PDB file of N, CA and C and ligand atoms in Angstrom:
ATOM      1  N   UNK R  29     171.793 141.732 180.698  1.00 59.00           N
ATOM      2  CA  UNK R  29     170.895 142.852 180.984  1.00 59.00           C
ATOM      3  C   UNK R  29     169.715 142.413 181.840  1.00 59.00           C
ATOM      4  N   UNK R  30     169.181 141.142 181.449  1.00 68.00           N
ATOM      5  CA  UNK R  30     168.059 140.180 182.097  1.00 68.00           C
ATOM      6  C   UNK R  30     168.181 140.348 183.785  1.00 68.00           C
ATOM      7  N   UNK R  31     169.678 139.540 183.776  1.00 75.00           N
ATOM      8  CA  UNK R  31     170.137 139.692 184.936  1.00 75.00           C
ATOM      9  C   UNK R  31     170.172 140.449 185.903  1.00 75.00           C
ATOM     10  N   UNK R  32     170.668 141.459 185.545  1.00 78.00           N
ATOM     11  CA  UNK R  32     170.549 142.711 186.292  1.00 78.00           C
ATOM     12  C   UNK R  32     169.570 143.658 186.759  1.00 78.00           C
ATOM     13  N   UNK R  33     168.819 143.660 185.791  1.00 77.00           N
ATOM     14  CA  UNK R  33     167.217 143.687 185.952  1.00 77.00           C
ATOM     15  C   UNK R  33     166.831 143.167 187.405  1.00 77.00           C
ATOM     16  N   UNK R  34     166.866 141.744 187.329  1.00 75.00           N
ATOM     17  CA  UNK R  34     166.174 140.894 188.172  1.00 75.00           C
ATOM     18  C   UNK R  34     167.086 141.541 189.703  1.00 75.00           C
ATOM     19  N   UNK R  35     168.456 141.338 189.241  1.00 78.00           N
ATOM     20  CA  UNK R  35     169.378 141.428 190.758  1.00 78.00           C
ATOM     21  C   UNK R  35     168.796 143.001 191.774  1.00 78.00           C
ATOM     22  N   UNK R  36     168.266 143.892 190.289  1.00 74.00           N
ATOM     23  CA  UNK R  36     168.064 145.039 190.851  1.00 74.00           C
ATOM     24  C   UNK R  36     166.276 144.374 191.857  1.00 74.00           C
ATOM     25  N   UNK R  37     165.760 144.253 191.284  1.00 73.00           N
ATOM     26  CA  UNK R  37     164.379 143.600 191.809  1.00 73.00           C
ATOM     27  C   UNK R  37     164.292 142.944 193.190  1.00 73.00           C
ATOM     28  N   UNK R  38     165.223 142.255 193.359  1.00 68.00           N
ATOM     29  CA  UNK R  38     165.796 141.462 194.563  1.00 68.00           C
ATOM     30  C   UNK R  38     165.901 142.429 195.189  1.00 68.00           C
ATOM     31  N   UNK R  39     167.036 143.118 194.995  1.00 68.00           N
ATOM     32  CA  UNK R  39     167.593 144.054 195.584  1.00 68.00           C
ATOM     33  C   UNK R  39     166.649 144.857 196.762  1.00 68.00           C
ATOM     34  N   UNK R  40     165.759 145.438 195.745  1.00 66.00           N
ATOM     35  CA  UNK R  40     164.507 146.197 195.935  1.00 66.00           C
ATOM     36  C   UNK R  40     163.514 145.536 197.064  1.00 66.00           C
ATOM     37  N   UNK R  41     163.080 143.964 196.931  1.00 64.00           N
ATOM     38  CA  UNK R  41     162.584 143.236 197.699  1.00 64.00           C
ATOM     39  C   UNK R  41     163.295 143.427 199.458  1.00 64.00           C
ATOM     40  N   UNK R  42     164.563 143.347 198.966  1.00 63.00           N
ATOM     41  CA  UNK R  42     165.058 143.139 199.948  1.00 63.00           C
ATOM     42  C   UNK R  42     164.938 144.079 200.937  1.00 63.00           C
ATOM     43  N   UNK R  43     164.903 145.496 200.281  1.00 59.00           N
ATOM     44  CA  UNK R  43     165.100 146.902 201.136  1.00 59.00           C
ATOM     45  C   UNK R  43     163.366 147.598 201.707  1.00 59.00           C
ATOM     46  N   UNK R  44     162.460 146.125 201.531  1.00 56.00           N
ATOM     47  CA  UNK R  44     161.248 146.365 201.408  1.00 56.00           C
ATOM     48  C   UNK R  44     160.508 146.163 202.737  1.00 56.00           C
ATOM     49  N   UNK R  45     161.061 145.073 203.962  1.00 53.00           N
ATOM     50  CA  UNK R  45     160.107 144.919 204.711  1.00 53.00           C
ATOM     51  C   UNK R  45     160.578 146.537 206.362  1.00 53.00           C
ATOM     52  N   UNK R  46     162.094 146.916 205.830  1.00 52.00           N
ATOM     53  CA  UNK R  46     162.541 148.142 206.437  1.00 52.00           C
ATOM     54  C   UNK R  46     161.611 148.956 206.133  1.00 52.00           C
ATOM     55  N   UNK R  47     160.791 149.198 205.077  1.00 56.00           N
ATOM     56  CA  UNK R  47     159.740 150.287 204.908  1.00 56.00           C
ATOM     57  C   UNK R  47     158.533 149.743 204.734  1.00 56.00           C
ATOM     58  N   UNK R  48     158.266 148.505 205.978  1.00 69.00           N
ATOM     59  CA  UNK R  48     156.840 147.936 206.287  1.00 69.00           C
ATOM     60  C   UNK R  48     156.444 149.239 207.369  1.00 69.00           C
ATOM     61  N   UNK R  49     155.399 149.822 206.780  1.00 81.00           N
ATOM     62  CA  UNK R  49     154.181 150.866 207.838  1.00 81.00           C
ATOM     63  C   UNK R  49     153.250 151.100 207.106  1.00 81.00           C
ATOM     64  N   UNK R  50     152.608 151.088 208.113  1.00 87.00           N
ATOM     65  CA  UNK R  50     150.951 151.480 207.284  1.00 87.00           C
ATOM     66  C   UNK R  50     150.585 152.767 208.187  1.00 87.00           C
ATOM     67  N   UNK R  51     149.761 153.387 207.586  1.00 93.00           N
ATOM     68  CA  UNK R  51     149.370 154.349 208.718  1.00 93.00           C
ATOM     69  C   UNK R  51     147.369 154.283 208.437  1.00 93.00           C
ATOM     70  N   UNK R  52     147.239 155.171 209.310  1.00 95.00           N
ATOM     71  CA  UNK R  52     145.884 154.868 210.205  1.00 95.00           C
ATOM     72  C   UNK R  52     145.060 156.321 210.129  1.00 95.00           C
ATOM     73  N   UNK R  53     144.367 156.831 209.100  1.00 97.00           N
ATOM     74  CA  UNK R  53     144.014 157.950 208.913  1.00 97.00           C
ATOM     75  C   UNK R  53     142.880 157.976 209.194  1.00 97.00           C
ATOM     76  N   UNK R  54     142.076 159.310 210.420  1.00 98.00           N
ATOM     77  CA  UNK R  54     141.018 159.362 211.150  1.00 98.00           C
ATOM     78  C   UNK R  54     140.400 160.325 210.129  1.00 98.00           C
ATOM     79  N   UNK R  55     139.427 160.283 209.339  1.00 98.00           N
ATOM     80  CA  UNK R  55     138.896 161.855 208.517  1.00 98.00           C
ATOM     81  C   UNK R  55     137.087 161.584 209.270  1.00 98.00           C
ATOM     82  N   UNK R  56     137.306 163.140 210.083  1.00 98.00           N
ATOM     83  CA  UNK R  56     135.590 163.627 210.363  1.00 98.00           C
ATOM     84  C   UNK R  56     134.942 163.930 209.451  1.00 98.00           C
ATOM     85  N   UNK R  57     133.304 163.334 209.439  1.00 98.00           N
ATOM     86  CA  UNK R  57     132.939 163.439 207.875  1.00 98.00           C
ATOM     87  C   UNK R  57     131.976 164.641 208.314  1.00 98.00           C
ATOM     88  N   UNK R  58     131.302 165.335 207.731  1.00 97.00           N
ATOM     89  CA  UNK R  58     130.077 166.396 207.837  1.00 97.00           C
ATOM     90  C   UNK R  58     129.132 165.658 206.669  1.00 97.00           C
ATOM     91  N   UNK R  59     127.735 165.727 207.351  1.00 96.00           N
ATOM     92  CA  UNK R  59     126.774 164.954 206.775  1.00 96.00           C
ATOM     93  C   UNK R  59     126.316 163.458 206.149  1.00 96.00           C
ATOM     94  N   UNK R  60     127.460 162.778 206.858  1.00 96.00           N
ATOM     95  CA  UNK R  60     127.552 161.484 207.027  1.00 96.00           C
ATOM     96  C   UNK R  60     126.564 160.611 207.953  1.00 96.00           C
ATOM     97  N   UNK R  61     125.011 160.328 207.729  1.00 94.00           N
ATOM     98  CA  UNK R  61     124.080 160.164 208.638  1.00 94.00           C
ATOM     99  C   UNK R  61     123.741 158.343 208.665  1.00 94.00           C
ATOM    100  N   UNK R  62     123.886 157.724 207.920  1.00 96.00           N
ATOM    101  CA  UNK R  62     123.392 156.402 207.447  1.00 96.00           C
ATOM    102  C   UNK R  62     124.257 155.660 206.558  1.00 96.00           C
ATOM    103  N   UNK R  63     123.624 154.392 207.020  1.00 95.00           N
ATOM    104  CA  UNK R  63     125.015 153.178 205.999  1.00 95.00           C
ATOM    105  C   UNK R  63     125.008 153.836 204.865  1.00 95.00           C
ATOM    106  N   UNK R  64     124.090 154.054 204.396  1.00 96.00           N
ATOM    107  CA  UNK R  64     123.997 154.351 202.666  1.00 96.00           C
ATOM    108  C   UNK R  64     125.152 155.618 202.226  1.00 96.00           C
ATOM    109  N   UNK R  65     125.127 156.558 203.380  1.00 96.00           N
ATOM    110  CA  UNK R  65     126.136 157.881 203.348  1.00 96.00           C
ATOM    111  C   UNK R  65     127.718 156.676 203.052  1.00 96.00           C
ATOM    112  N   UNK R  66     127.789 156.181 204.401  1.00 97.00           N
ATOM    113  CA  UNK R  66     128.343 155.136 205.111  1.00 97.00           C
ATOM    114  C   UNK R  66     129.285 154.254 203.213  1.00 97.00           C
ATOM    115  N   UNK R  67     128.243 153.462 202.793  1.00 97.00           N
ATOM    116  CA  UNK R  67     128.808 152.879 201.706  1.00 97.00           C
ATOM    117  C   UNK R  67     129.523 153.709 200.916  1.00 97.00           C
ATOM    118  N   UNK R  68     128.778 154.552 199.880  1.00 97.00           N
ATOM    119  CA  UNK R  68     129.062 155.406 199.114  1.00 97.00           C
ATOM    120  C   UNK R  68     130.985 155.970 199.596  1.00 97.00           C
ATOM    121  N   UNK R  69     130.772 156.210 200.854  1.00 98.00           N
ATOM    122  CA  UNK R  69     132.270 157.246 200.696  1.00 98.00           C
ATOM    123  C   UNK R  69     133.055 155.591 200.733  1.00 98.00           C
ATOM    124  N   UNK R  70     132.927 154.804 201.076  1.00 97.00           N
ATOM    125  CA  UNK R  70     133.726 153.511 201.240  1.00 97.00           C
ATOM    126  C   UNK R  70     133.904 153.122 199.420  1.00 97.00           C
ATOM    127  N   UNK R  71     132.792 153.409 199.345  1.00 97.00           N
ATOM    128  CA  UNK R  71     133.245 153.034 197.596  1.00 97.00           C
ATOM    129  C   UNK R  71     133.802 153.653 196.993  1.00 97.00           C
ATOM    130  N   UNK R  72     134.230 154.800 197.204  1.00 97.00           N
ATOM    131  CA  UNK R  72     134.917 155.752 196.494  1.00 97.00           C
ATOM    132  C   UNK R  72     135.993 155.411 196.604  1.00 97.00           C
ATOM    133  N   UNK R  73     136.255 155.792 198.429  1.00 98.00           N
ATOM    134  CA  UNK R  73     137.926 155.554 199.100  1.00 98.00           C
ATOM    135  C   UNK R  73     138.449 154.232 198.622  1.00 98.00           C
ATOM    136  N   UNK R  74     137.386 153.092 198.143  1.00 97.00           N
ATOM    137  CA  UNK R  74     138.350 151.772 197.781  1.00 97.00           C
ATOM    138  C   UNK R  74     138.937 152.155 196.651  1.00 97.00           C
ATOM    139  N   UNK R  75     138.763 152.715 195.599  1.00 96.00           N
ATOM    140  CA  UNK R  75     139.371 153.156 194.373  1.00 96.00           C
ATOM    141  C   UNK R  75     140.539 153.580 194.692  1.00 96.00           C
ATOM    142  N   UNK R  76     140.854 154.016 195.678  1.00 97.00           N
ATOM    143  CA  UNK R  76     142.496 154.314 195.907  1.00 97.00           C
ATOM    144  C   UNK R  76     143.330 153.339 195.848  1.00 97.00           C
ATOM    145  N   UNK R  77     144.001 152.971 195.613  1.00 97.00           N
ATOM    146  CA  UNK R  77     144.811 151.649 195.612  1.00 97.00           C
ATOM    147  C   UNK R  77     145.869 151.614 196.976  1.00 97.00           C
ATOM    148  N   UNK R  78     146.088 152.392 197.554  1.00 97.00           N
ATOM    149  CA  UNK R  78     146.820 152.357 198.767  1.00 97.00           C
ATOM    150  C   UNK R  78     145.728 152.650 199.812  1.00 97.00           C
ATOM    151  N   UNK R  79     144.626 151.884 199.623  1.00 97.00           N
ATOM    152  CA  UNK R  79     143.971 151.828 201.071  1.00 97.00           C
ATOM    153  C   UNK R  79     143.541 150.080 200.921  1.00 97.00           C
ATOM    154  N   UNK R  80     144.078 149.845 202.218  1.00 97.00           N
ATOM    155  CA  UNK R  80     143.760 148.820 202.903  1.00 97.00           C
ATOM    156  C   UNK R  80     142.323 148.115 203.601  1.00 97.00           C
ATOM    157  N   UNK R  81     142.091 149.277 204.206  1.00 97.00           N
ATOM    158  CA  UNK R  81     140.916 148.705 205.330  1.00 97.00           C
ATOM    159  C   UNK R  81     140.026 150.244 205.435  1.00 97.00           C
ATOM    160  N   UNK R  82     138.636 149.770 205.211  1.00 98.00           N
ATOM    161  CA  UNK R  82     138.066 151.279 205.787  1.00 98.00           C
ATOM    162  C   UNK R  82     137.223 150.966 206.387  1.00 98.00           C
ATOM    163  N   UNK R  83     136.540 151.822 207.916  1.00 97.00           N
ATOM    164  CA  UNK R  83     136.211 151.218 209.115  1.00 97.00           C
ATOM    165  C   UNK R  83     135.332 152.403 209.224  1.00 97.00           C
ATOM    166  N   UNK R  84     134.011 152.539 209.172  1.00 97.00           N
ATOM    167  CA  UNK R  84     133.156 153.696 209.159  1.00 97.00           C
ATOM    168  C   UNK R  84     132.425 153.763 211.057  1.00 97.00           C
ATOM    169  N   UNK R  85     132.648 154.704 211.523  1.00 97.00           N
ATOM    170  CA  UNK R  85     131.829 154.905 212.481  1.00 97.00           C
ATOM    171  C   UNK R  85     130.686 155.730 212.375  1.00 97.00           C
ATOM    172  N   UNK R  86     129.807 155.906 212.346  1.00 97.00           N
ATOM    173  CA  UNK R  86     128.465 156.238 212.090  1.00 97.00           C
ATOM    174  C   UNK R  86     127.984 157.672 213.441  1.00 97.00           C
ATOM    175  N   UNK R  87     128.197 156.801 214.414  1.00 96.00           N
ATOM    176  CA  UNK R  87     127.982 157.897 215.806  1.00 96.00           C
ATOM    177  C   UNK R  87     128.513 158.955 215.571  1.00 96.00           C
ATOM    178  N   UNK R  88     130.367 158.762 215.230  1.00 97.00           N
ATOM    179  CA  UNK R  88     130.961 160.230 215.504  1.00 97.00           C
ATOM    180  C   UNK R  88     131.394 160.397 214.417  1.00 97.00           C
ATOM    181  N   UNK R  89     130.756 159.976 213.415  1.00 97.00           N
ATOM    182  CA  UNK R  89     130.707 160.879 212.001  1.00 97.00           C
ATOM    183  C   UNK R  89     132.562 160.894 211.561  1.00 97.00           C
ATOM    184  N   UNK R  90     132.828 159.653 211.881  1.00 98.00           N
ATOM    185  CA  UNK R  90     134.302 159.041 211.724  1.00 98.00           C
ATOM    186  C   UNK R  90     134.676 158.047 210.570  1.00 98.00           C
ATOM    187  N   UNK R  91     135.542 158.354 209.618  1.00 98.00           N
ATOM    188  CA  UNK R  91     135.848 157.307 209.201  1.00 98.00           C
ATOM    189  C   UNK R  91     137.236 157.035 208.985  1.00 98.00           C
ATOM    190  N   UNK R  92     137.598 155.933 209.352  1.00 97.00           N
ATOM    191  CA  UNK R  92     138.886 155.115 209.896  1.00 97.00           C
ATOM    192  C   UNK R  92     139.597 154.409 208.709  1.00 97.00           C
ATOM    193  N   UNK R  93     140.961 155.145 208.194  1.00 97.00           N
ATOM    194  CA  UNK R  93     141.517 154.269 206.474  1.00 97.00           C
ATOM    195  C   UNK R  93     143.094 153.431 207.446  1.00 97.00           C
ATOM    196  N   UNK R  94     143.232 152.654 206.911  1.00 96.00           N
ATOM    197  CA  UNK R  94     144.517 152.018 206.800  1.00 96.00           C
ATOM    198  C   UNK R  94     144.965 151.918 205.690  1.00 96.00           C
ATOM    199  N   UNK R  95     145.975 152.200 205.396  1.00 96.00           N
ATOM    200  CA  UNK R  95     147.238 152.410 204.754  1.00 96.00           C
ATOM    201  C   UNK R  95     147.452 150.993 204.654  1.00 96.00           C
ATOM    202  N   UNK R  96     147.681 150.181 203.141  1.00 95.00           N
ATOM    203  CA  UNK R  96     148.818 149.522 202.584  1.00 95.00           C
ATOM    204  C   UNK R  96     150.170 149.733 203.031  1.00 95.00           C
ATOM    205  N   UNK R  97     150.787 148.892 203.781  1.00 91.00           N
ATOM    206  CA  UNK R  97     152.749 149.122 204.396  1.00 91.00           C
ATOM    207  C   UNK R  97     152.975 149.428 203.198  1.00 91.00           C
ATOM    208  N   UNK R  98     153.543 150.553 203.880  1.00 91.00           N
ATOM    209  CA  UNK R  98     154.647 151.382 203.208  1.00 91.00           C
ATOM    210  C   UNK R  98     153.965 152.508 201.803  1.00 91.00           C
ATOM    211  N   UNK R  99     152.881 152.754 202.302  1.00 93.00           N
ATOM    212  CA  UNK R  99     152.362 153.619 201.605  1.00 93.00           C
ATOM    213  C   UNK R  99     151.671 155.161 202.229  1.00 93.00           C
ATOM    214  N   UNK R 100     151.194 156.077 201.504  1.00 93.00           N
ATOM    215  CA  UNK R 100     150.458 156.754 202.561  1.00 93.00           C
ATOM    216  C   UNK R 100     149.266 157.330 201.087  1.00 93.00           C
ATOM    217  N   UNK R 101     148.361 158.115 201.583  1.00 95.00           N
ATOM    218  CA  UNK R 101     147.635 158.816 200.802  1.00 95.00           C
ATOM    219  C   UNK R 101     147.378 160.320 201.410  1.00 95.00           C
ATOM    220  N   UNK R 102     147.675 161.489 200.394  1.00 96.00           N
ATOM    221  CA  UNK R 102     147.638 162.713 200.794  1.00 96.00           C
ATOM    222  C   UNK R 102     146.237 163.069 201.398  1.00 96.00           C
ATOM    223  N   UNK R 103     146.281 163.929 202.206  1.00 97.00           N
ATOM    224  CA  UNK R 103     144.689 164.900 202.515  1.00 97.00           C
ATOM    225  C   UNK R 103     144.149 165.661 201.299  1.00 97.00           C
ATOM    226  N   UNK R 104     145.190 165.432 200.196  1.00 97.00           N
ATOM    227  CA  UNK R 104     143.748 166.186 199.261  1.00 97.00           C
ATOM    228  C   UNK R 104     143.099 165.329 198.420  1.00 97.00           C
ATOM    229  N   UNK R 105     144.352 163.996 198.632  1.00 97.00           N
ATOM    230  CA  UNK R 105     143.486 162.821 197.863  1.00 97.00           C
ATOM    231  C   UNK R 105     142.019 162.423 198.409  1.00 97.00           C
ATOM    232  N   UNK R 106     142.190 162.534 199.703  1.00 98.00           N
ATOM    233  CA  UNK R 106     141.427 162.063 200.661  1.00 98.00           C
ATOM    234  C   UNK R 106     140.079 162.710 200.634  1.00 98.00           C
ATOM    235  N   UNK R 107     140.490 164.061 200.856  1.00 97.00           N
ATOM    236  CA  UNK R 107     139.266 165.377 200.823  1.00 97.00           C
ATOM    237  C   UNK R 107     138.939 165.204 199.558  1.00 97.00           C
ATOM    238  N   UNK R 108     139.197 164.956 198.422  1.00 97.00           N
ATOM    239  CA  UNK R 108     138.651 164.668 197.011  1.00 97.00           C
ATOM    240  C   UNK R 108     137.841 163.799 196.802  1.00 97.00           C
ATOM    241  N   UNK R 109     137.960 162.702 197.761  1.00 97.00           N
ATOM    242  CA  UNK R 109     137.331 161.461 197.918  1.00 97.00           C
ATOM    243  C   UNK R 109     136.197 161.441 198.809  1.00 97.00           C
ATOM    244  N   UNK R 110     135.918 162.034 199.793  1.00 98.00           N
ATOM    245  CA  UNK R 110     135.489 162.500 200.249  1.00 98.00           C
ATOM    246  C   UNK R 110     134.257 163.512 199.915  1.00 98.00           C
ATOM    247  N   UNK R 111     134.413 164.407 199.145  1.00 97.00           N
ATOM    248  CA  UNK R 111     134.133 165.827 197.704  1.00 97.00           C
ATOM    249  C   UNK R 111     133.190 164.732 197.482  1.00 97.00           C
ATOM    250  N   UNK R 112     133.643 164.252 196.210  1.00 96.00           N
ATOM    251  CA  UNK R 112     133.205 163.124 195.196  1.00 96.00           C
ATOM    252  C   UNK R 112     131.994 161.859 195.719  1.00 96.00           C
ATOM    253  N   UNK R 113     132.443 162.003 196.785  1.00 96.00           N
ATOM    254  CA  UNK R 113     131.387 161.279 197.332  1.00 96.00           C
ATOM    255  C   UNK R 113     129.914 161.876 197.976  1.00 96.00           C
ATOM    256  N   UNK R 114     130.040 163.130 198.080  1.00 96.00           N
ATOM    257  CA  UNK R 114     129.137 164.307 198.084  1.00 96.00           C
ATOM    258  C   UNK R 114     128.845 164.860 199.763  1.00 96.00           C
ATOM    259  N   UNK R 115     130.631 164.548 200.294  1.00 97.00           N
ATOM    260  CA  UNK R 115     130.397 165.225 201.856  1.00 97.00           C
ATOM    261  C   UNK R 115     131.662 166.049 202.295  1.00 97.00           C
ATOM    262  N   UNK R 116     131.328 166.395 203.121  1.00 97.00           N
ATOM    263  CA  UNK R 116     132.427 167.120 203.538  1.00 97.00           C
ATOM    264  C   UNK R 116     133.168 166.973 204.657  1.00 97.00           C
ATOM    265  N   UNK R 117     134.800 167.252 204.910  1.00 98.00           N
ATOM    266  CA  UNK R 117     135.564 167.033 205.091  1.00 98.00           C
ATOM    267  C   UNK R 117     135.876 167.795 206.995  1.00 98.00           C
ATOM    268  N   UNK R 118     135.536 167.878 207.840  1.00 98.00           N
ATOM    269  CA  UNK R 118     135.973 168.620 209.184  1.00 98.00           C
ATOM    270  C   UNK R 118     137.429 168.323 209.335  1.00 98.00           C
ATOM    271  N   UNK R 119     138.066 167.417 209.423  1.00 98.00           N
ATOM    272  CA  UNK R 119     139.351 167.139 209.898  1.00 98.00           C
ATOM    273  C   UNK R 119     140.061 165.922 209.218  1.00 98.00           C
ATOM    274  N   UNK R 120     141.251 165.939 209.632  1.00 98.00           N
ATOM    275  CA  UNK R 120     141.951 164.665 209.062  1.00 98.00           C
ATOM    276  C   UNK R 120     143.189 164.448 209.918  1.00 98.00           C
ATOM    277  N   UNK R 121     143.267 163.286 210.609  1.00 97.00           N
ATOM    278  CA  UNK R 121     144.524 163.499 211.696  1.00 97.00           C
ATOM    279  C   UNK R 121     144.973 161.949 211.201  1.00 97.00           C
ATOM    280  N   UNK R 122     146.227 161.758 211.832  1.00 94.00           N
ATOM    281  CA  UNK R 122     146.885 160.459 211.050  1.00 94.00           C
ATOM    282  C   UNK R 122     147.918 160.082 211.877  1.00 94.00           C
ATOM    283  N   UNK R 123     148.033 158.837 212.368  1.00 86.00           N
ATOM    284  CA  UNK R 123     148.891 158.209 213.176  1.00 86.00           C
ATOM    285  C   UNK R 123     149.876 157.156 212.291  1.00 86.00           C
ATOM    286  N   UNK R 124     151.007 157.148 212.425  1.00 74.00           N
ATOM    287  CA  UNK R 124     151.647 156.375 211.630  1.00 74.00           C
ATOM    288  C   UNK R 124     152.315 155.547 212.754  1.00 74.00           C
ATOM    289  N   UNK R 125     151.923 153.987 212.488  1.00 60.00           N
ATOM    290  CA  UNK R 125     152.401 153.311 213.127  1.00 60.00           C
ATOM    291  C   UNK R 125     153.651 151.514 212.477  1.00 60.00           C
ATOM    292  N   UNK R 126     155.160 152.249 213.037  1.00 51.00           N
ATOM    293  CA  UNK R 126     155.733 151.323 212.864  1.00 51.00           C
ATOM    294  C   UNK R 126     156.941 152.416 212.232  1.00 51.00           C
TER     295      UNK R 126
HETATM  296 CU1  LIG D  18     122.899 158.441 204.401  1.00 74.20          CU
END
């Protein structure tokens, strides 16, 4: 039973780097003015466990998520996160690359 277990696991490994992608999610923030705005939504969004990298632009009220390969995170997770962090949400566009 051990066995099989494991063979399935392998298995799984194996069928894993075919669904290497990350994707690259752009969300416009509203009222996003200063690092401090800046931190706060970064601390939130790290609580997601399928985010990778978050890349705040400040000028155009941008903030930039990468995706863990082979994962994605919904727009309402996002807009929740976002919510919670006490701003609001203009857009959300998403490039998936790979
Ligand atoms: Cu601020």
């Amino acid at each position: 039973m051990k066995n099989k277990t494991l063979s399935l696991a392998l298995f799984a490994l194996l069928l894993l780097p075919s669904a290497s992608w990350a994707e690259q999610v752009t969300i416009a923030v509203r009222g996003m003015v200063c690092s401090f705005c800046a931190q706060g939504i970064k601390r939130t969004l790290m609580q997601n466990e399928n985010v990778k990298d978050i890349h705040v632009d400040l000028d155009k009220k941008l903030v930039r998520i990468e995706t863990k390969d082979g994962t994605t995170i919904s727009d309402e997770a996002l807009r929740q996160a976002i919510i919670d962090s006490g701003f609001d949400v203009v857009s959300i566009a998403r490039d998936n690359n790979g």
